[in-house]
C-alpha positions as a printed NumPy array, in Angstrom:
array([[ 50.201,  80.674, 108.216],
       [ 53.625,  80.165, 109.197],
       [ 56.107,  78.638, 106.538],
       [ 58.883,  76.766, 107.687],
       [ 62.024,  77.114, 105.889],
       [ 62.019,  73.904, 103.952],
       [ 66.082,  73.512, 103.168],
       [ 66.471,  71.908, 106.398],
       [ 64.53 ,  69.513, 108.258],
       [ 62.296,  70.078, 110.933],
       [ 61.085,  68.028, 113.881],
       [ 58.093,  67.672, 115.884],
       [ 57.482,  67.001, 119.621],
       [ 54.577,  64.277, 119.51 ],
       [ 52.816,  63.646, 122.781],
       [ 50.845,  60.024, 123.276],
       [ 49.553,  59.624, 127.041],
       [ 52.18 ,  60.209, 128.916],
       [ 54.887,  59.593, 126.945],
       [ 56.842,  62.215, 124.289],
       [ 58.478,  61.291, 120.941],
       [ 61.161,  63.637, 118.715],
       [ 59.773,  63.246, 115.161],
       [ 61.702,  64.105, 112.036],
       [ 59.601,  65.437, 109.576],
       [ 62.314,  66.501, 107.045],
       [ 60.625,  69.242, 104.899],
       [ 57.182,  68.985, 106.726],
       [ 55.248,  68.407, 103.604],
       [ 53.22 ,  65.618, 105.185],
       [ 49.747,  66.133, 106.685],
       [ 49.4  ,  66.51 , 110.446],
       [ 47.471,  63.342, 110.939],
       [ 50.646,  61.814, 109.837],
       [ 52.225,  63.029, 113.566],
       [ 48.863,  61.158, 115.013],
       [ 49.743,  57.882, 113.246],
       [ 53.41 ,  58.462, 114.428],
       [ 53.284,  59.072, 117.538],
       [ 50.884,  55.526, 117.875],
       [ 53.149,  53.624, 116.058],
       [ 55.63 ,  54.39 , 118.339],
       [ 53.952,  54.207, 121.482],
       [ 52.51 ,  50.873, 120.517],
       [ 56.849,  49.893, 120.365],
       [ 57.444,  50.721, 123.58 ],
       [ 54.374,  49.495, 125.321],
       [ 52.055,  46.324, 124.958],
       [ 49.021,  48.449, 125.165],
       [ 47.597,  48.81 , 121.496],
       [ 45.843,  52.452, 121.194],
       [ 44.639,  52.088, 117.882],
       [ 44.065,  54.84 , 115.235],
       [ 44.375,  58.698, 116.384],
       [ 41.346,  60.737, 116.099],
       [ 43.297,  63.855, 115.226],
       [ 46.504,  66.495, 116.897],
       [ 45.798,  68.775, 119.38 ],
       [ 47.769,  72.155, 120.169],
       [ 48.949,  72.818, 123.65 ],
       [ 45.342,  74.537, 123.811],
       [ 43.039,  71.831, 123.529],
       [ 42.319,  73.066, 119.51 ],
       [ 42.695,  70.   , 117.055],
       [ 44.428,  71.07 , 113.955],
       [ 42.473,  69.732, 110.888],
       [ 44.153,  65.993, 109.701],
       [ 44.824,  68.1  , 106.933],
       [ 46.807,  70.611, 107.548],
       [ 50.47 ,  70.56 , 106.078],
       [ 52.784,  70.016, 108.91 ],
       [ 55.341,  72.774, 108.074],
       [ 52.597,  75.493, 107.593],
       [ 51.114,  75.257, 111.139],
       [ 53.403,  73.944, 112.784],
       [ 57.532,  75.17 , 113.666],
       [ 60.306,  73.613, 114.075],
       [ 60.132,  72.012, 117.495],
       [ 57.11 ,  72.558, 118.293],
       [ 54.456,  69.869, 120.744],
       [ 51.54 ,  68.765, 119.731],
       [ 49.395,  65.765, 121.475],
       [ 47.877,  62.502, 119.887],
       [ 43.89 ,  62.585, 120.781],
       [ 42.938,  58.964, 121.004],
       [ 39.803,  56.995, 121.321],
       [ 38.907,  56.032, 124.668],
       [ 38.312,  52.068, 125.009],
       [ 36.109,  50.913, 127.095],
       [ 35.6  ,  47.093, 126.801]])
C-alpha cells in the first residue's frame, strides 16, 4: 500500500475515451469508483454523448482497481487512471 500524505491535497489524472480530466481529490479518502463517476460526469459536460455509469478504474496496465479501494492508498498524487465503460450497442 502506498499512503499519501494526507495534509495536502492530491489530484488524479482521470481518463474517459479520449479525453483527460485533472481531479482534486483533497485528502483521497474517497473510494476509487468515485474517479469512475467523475470522470463521466464530466465527460457527459463537455460532450452530448451520455456514457452512463462506469464499470470500474483501470491502471495504465489494463488491471481494474477494486471500486473499493481508498483513493489515496493505491493511488499517488498525480497519478492516471482510465474510466472502463459499458459498451452500447443499440
Amino acid at each position: 500500500f502506498f499512503v499519501f500524505d494526507t495534509s495536502h491535497g492530491m489530484k488524479v489524472h482521470v481518463h474517459v475515451k479520449a479525453k483527460t480530466f485533472a481531479v482534486e481529490c483533497g485528502p483521497g479518502t474517497q473510494p476509487i469508483i468515485w474517479l469512475g463517476n467523475v470522470g463521466v460526469a464530466r465527460f457527459s459536460n463537455f460532450n452530448t454523448l451520455t456514457v452512463g455509469a462506469p464499470l470500474g478504474v483501470r491502471q495504465e496496465s489494463g488491471a481494474f482497481y477494486d471500486s473499493n479501494d481508498i483513493i489515496n492508498q493505491v493511488l499517488k498524487d498525480g497519478q492516471h487512471v482510465w474510466v472502463a465503460l459499458k459498451e452500447r450497442y443499440d
